[in-house]
C-alpha positions as a Python dict, from the first residue, in 0.01 Angstrom:
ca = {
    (1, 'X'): (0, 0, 0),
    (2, 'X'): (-318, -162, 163),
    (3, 'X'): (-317, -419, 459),
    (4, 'X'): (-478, -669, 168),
    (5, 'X'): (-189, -633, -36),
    (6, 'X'): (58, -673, 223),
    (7, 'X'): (-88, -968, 341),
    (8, 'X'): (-94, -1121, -23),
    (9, 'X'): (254, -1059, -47),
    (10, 'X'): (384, -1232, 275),
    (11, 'X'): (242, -1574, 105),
    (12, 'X'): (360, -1483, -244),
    (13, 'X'): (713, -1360, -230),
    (14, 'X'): (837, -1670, -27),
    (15, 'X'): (703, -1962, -244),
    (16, 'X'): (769, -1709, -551),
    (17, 'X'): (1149, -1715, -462),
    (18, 'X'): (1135, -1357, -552),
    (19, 'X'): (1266, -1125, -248),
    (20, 'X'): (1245, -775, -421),
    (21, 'X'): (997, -555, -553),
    (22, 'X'): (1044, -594, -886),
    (23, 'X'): (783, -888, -879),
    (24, 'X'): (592, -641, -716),
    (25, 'X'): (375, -480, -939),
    (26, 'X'): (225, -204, -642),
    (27, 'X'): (584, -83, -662),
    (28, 'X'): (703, 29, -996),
    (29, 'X'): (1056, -28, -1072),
    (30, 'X'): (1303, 286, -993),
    (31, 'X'): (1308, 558, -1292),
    (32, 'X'): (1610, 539, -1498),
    (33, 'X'): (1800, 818, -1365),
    (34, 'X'): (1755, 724, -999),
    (35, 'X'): (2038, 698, -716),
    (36, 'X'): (1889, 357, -522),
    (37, 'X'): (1880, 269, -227),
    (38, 'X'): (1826, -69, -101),
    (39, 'X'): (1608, -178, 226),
    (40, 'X'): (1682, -537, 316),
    (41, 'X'): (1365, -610, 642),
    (42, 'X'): (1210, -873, 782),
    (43, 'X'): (896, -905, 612),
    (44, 'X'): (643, -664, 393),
    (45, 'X'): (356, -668, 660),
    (46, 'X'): (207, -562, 1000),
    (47, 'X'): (431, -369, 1169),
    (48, 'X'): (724, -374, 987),
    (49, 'X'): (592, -197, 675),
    (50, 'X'): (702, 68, 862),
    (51, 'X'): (1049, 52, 843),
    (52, 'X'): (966, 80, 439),
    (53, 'X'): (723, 421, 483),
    (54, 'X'): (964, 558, 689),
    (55, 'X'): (1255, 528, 429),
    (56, 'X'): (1009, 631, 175),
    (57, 'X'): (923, 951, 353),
    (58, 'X'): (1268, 1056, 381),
    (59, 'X'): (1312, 1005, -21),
    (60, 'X'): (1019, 1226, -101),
    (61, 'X'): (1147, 1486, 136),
    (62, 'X'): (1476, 1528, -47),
    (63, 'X'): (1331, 1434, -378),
    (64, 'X'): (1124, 1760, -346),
    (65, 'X'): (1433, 1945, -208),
    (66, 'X'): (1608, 1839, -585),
    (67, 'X'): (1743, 1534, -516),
    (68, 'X'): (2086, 1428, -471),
    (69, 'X'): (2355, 1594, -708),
    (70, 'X'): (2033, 1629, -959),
    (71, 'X'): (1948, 1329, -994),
    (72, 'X'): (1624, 1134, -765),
    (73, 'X'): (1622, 926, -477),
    (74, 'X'): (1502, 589, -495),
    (75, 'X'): (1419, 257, -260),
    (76, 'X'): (1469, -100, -362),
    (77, 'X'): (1290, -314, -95),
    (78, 'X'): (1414, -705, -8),
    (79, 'X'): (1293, -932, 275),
    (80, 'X'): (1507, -1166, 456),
    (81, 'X'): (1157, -1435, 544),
    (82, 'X'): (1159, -1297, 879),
    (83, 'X'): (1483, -1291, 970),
    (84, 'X'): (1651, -1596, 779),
    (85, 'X'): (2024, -1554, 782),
    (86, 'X'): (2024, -1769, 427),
    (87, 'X'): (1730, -1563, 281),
    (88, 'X'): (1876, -1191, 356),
    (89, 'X'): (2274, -1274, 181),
    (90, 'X'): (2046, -1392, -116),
    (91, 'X'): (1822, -1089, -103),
    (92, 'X'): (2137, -872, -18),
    (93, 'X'): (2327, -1024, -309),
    (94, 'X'): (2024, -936, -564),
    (95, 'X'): (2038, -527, -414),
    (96, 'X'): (2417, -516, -467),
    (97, 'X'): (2390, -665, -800),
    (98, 'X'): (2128, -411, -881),
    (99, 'X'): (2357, -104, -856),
    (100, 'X'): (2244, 6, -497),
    (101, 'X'): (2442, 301, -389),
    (102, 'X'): (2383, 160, -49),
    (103, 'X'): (2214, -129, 178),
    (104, 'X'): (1954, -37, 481),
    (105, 'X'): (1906, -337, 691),
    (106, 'X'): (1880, -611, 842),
    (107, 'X'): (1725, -594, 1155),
    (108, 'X'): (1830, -878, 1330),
    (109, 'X'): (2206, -916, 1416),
    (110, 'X'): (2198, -1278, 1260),
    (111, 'X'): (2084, -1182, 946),
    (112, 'X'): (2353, -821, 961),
    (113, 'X'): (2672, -1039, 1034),
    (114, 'X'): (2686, -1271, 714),
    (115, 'X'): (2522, -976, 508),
    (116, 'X'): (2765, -785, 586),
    (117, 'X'): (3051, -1058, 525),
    (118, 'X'): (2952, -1240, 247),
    (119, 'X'): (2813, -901, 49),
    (120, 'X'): (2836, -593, 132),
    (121, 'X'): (3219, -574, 288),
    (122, 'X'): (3368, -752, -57),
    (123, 'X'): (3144, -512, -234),
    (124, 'X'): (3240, -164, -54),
    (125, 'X'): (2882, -121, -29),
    (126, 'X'): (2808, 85, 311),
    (127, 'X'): (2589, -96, 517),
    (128, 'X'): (2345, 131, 805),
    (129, 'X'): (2156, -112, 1051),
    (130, 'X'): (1855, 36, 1142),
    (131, 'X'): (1757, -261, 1402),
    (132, 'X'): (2097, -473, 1498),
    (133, 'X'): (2221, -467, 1789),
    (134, 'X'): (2495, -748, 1864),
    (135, 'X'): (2875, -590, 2043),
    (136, 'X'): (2981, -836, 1710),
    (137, 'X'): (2905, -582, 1498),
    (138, 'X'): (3175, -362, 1669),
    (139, 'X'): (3442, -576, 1562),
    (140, 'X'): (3351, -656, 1178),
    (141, 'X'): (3695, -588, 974),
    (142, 'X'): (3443, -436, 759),
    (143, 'X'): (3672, -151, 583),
    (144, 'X'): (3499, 149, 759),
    (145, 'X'): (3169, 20, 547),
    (146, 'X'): (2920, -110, 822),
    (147, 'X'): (2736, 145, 1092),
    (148, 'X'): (2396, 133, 1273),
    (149, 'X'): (2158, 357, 1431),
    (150, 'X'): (2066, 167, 1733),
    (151, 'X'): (2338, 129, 2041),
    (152, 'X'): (2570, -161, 2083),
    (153, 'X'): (2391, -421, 2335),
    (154, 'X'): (2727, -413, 2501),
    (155, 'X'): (2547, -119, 2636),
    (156, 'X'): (2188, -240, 2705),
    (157, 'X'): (2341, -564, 2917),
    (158, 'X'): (2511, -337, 3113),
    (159, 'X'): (2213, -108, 3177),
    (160, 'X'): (1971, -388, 3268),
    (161, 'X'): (2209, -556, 3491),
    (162, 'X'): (2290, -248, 3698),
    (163, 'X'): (1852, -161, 3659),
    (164, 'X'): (1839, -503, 3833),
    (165, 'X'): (2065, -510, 4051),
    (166, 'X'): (1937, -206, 4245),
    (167, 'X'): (1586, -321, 4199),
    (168, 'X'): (1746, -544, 4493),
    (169, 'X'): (1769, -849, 4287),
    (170, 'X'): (2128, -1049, 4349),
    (171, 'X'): (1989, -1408, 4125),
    (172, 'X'): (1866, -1445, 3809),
    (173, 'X'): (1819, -1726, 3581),
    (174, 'X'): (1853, -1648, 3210),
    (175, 'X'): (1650, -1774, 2893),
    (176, 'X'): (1820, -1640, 2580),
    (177, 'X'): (1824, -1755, 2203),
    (178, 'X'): (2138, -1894, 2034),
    (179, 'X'): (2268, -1616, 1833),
    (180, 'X'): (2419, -1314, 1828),
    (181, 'X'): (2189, -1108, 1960),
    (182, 'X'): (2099, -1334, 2209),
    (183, 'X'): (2481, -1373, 2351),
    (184, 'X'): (2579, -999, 2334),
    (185, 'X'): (2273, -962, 2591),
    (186, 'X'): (2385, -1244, 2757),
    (187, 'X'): (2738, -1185, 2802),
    (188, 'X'): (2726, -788, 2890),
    (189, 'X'): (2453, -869, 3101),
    (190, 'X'): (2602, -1167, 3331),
    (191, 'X'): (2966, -980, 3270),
    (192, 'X'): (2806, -671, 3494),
    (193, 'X'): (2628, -859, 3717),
    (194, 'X'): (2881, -1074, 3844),
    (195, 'X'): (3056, -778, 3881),
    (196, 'X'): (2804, -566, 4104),
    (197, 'X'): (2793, -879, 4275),
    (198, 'X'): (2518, -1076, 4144),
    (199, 'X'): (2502, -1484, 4046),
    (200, 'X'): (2292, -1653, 3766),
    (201, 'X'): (2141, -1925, 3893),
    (202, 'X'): (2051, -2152, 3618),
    (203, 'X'): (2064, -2059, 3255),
    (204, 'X'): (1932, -2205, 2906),
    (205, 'X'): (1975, -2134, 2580),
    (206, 'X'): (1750, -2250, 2293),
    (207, 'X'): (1820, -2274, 1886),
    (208, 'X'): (1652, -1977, 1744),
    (209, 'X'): (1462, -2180, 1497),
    (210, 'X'): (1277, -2355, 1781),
    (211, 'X'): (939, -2109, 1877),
    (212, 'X'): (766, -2332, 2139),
    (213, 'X'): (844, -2671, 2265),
    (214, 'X'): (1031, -2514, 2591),
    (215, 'X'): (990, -2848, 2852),
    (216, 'X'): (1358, -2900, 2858),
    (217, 'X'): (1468, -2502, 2922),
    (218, 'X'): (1199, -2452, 3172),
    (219, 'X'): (1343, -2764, 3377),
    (220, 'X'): (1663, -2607, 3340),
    (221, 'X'): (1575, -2297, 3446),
    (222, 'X'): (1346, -2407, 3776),
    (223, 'X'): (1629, -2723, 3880),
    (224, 'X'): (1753, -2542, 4218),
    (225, 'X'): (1367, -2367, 4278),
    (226, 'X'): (1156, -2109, 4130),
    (227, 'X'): (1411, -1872, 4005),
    (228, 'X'): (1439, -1515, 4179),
    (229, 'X'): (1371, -1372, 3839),
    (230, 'X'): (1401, -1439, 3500),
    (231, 'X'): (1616, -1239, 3230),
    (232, 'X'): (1388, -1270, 2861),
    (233, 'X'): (1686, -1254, 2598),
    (234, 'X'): (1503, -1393, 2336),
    (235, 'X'): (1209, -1256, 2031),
    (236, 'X'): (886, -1172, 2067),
    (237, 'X'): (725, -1506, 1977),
    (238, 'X'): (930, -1730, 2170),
    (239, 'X'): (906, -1539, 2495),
    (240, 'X'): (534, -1541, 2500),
    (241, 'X'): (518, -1924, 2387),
    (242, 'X'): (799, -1931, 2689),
    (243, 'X'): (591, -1758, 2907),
    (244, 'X'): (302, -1950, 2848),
    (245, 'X'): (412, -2252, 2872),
    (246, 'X'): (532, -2211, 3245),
    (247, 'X'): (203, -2114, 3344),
    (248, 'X'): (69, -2394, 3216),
    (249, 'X'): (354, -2599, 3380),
    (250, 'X'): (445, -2448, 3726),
    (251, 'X'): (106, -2232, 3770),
    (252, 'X'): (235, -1855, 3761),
    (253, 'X'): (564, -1676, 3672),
    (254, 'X'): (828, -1541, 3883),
    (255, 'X'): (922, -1177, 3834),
    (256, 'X'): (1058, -1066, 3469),
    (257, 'X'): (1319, -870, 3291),
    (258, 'X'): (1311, -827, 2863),
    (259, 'X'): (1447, -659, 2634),
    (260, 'X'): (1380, -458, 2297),
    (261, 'X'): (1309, -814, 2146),
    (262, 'X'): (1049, -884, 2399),
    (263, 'X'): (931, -535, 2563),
    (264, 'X'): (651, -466, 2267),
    (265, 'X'): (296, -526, 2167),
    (266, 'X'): (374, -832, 2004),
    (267, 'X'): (459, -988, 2345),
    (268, 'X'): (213, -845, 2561),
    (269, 'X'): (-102, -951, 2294),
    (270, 'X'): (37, -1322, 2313),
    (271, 'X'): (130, -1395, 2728),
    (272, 'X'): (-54, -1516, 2975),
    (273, 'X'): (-238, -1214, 3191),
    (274, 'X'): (102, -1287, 3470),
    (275, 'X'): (274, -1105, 3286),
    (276, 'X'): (187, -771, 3445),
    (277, 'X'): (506, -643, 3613),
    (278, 'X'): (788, -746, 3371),
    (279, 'X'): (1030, -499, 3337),
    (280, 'X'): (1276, -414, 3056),
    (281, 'X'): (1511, -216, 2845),
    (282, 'X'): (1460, -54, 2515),
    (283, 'X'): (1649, 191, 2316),
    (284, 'X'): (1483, 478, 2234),
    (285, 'X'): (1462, 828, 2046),
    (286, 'X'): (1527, 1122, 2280),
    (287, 'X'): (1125, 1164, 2267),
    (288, 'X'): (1091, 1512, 2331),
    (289, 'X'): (1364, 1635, 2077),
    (290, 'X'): (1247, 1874, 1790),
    (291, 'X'): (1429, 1589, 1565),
    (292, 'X'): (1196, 1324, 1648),
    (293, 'X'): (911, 1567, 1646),
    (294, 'X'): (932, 1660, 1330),
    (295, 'X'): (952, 1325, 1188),
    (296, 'X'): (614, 1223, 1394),
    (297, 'X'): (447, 1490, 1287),
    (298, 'X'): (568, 1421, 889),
    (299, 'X'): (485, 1026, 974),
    (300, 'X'): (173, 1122, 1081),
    (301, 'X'): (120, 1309, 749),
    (302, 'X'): (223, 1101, 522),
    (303, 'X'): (80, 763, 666),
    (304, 'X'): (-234, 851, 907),
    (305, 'X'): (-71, 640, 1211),
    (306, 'X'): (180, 703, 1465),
    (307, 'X'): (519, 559, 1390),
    (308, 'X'): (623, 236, 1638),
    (309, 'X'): (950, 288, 1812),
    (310, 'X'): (1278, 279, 1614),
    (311, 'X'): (1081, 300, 1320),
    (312, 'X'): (1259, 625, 1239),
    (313, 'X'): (1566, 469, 1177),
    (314, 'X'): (1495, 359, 844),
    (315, 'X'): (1463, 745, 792),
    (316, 'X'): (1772, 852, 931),
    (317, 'X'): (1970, 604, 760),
    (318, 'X'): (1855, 757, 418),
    (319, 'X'): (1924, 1116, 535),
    (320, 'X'): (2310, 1019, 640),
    (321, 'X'): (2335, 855, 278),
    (322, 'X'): (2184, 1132, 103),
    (323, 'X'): (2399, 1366, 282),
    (324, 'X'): (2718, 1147, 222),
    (325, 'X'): (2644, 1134, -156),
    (326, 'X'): (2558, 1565, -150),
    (327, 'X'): (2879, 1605, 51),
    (328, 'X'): (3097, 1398, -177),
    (329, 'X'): (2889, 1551, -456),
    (330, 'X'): (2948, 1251, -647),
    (331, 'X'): (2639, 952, -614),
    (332, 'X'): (2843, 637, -586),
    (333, 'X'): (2871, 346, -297),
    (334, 'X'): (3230, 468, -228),
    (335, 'X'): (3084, 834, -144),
    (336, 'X'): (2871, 706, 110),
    (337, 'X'): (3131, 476, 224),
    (338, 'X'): (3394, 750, 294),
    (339, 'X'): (3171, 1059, 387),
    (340, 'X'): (2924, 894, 595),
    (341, 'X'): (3053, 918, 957),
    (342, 'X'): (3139, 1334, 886),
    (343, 'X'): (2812, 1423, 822),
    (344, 'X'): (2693, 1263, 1096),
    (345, 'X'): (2909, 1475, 1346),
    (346, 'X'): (3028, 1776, 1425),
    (347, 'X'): (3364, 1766, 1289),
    (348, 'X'): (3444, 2138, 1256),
    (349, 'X'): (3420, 2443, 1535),
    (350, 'X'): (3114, 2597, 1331),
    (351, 'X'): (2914, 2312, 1211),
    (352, 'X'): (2544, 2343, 1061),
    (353, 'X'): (2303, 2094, 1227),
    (354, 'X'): (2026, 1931, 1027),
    (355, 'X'): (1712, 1819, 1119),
    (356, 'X'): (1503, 1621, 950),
    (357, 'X'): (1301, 1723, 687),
    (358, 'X'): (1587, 1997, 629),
    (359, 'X'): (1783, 1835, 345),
    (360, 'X'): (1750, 2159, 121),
    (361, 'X'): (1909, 2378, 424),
    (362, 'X'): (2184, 2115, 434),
    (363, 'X'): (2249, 2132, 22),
    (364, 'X'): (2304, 2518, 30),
    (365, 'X'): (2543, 2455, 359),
    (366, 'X'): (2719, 2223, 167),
    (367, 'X'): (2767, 2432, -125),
    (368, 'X'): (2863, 2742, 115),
    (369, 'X'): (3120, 2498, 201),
    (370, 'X'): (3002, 2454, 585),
    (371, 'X'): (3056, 2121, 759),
    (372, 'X'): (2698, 1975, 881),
    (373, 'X'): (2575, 1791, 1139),
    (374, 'X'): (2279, 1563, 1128),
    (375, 'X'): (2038, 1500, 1397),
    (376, 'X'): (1868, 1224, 1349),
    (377, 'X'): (1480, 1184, 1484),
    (378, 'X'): (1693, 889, 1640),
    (379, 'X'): (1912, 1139, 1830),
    (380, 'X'): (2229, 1269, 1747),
    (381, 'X'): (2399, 937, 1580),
    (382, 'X'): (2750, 1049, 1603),
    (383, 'X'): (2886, 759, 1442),
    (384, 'X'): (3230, 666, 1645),
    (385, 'X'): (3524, 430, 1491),
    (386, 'X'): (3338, 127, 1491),
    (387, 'X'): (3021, 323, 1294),
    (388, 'X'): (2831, 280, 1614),
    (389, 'X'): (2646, 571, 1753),
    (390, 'X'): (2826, 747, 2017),
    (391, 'X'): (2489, 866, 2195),
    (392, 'X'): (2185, 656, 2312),
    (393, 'X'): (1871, 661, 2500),
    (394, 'X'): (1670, 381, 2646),
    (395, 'X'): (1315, 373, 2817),
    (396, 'X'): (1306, 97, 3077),
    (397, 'X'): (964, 24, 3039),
    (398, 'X'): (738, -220, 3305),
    (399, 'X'): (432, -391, 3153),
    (400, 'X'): (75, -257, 3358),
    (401, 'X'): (-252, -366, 3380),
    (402, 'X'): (-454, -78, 3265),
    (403, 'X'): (-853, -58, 3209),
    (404, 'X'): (-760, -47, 2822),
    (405, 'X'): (-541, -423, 2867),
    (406, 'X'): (-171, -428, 2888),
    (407, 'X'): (38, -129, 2846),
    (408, 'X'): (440, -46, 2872),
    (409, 'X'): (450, 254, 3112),
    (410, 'X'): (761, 440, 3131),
    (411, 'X'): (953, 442, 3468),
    (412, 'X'): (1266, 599, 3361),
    (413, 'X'): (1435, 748, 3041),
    (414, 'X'): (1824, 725, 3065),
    (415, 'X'): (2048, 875, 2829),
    (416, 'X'): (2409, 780, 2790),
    (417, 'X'): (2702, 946, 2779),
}
């Protein structure tokens, strides 16, 4: 689909009240015989289409393997208007009533907690998270129904705080949005730091509707001094607004710290040229793994652009379902439900691992009876109790002032456990 249809689409589908594609007419509705899967995302432009082409790649690599149990893959796409809480259980509610087999999304851990308790919990409809993050998740009683592909930020707070800490930094102040993704980060992140040691010296929390308009957090934040440094637990759009609005206020910025919200393009193409010098946390693919290779070089392929990070978690999420539904051999919601987390680990002494793109090697190990292992272009998933993956890797990334503009340079990959 074009960047002029795209764009057409982010006026219509809000005012049009219509979330899926049906209304859609660029995206045909799913053949009769189809196993769908639904994508609940943010919105259908810029850089989120490709959450969408990613998920679409993986169907037409096991479509041309056969399919699941004979029968074709399908996607179902819904937008949550950026994020809305309200919008995605609406759009959520319209995929389960549609016959999904299973629900990819959201991405923010706002719009993931009610989806997941008002819809797809009651419904025993497996929910995979390709983009949420909140420790809340952890503790859904969600019937063994909700996983995700990125790590708990139970983990990421802890990470930044000890990155900061021996950066030699014992204050901070803290600007982070009111909800859950904002206080995970938060409370791992002071939790650690206290504990190393450290103090927060002022802190101030905004309503995540509010985008600019920051007067009253930046006195907060600056009412003992200029703070040693500030910790960005907040979106894209409001930390540059944030950012720019000190400038214009108190004449520069003090050193910075963000996180995957915050450490992207989005941020750097919208604050002031201080930034330069912000660190931050992001998790990441294992880069240099055959997995993720192989699904670049298919991206690339199939699209003509390189793939932003995470976006391959979209794709991941519909290998583990297809793999569920093969392994089950059956292509209902309670398959993927109950066969999800052993196909994502190694649960016998001789497993098979999977790559991607290697869905017809994993159908004739599944009919040879083997157990298989997928590994993910995200890394090896691993799902553990909670449906959390039980492996991660994060880039902690420090903005630069090249000759090309801003770039994130790497300064160290760390991989946990």
């Amino acid at each position: 689909m074009g960047a002029r249809m795209l764009a057409v689409l982010v006026l219509a589908l809000p005012l049009a009240g219509c979330p899926t594609d049906v209304a859609d007419p660029a995206r045909p509705p799913p053949p009769p015989d189809a196993v769908v899967i639904g994508l609940l995302q943010p919105q259908p432009s810029g850089l989120e289409v490709q959450r969408e082409q990613a998920a679409r790649l993986a169907i037409a690599e096991i479509n041309a393997a056969g399919g699941v149990n004979g029968r074709p893959l399908a996607l179902r796409v819904a937008y949550d208007n950026t994020n809305d809480p309200d919008t995605g259980v609406s759009s959520a509610r319209l995929l389960e009533a549609g016959g999904v087999v299973a629900l990819i999304g959201a991405n923010a851990s706002r719009v993931t907690l009610p989806v997941a308790e008002q819809v797809t919990i009651p419904a025993g409809l497996a929910l995979i998270s390709p983009g949420s993050t909140s420790p809340l998740i952890s503790t859904l009683a969600d019937n063994d129904t909700v996983y995700r592909i990125p790590p708990s930020d139970a983990l990421q707070g802890r990470l930044l705080a000890e990155l900061v800490w021996d950066e030699g930094r014992t204050q901070v102040a803290i600007f982070g949005q009111d909800d859950p993704y904002g206080q995970g980060l938060r409370e791992a992140f002071t939790t650690r730091f206290v504990e190393l040691g450290g103090s927060i010296q002022a802190e101030a929390v905004f309503p995540t509707g509010r985008v600019s308009g920051y007067g009253a957090e930046i006195s907060a934040l600056y009412a003992s001094g200029t703070p040693t440094a500030i910790m960005l637990f907040a979106f894209a759009e409001q930390t540059s607004n944030l950012l720019r609005e000190i400038v214009a206020a108190k004449g520069g910025l003090p050193p910075l710290y963000g996180v995957d919200a915050n450490m992207s393009q989005i941020t750097l193409q919208n604050s002031p040229a201080q930034i330069a010098g912000m660190r931050g946390t992001v998790p990441s693919s294992p880069l240099g793994s055959a997995a993720y290779a192989i699904f670049r070089q298919a991206f690339v392929n199939a699209t003509r652009v390189m793939p932003e990070p995470n976006r391959e978690n979209s794709y991941d999420a519909v290998y583990l379902i297809a793999l569920a539904l093969a392994r089950a051999g059956v292509n209902d919601r309670a398959a993927v439900a109950t066969h999800l987390r052993e196909v994502s680990r190694p649960d016998g002494p001789a497993a098979v691992t999977v790559l991607p793109g290697g869905f017809a090697g994993a159908l004739a190990a599944l009919q040879g009876g083997a157990d298989i292992d997928y590994e993910g272009a995200s890394g090896p998933i691993d799902f553990d109790a909670s449906g959390d993956p039980a492996a991660a890797t994060y880039q902690y990334l420090e903005v630069q002032l090249t000759a090309g503009g801003f770039e994130l340079v790497t300064l160290q990959t760390i991989a946990y456990p």
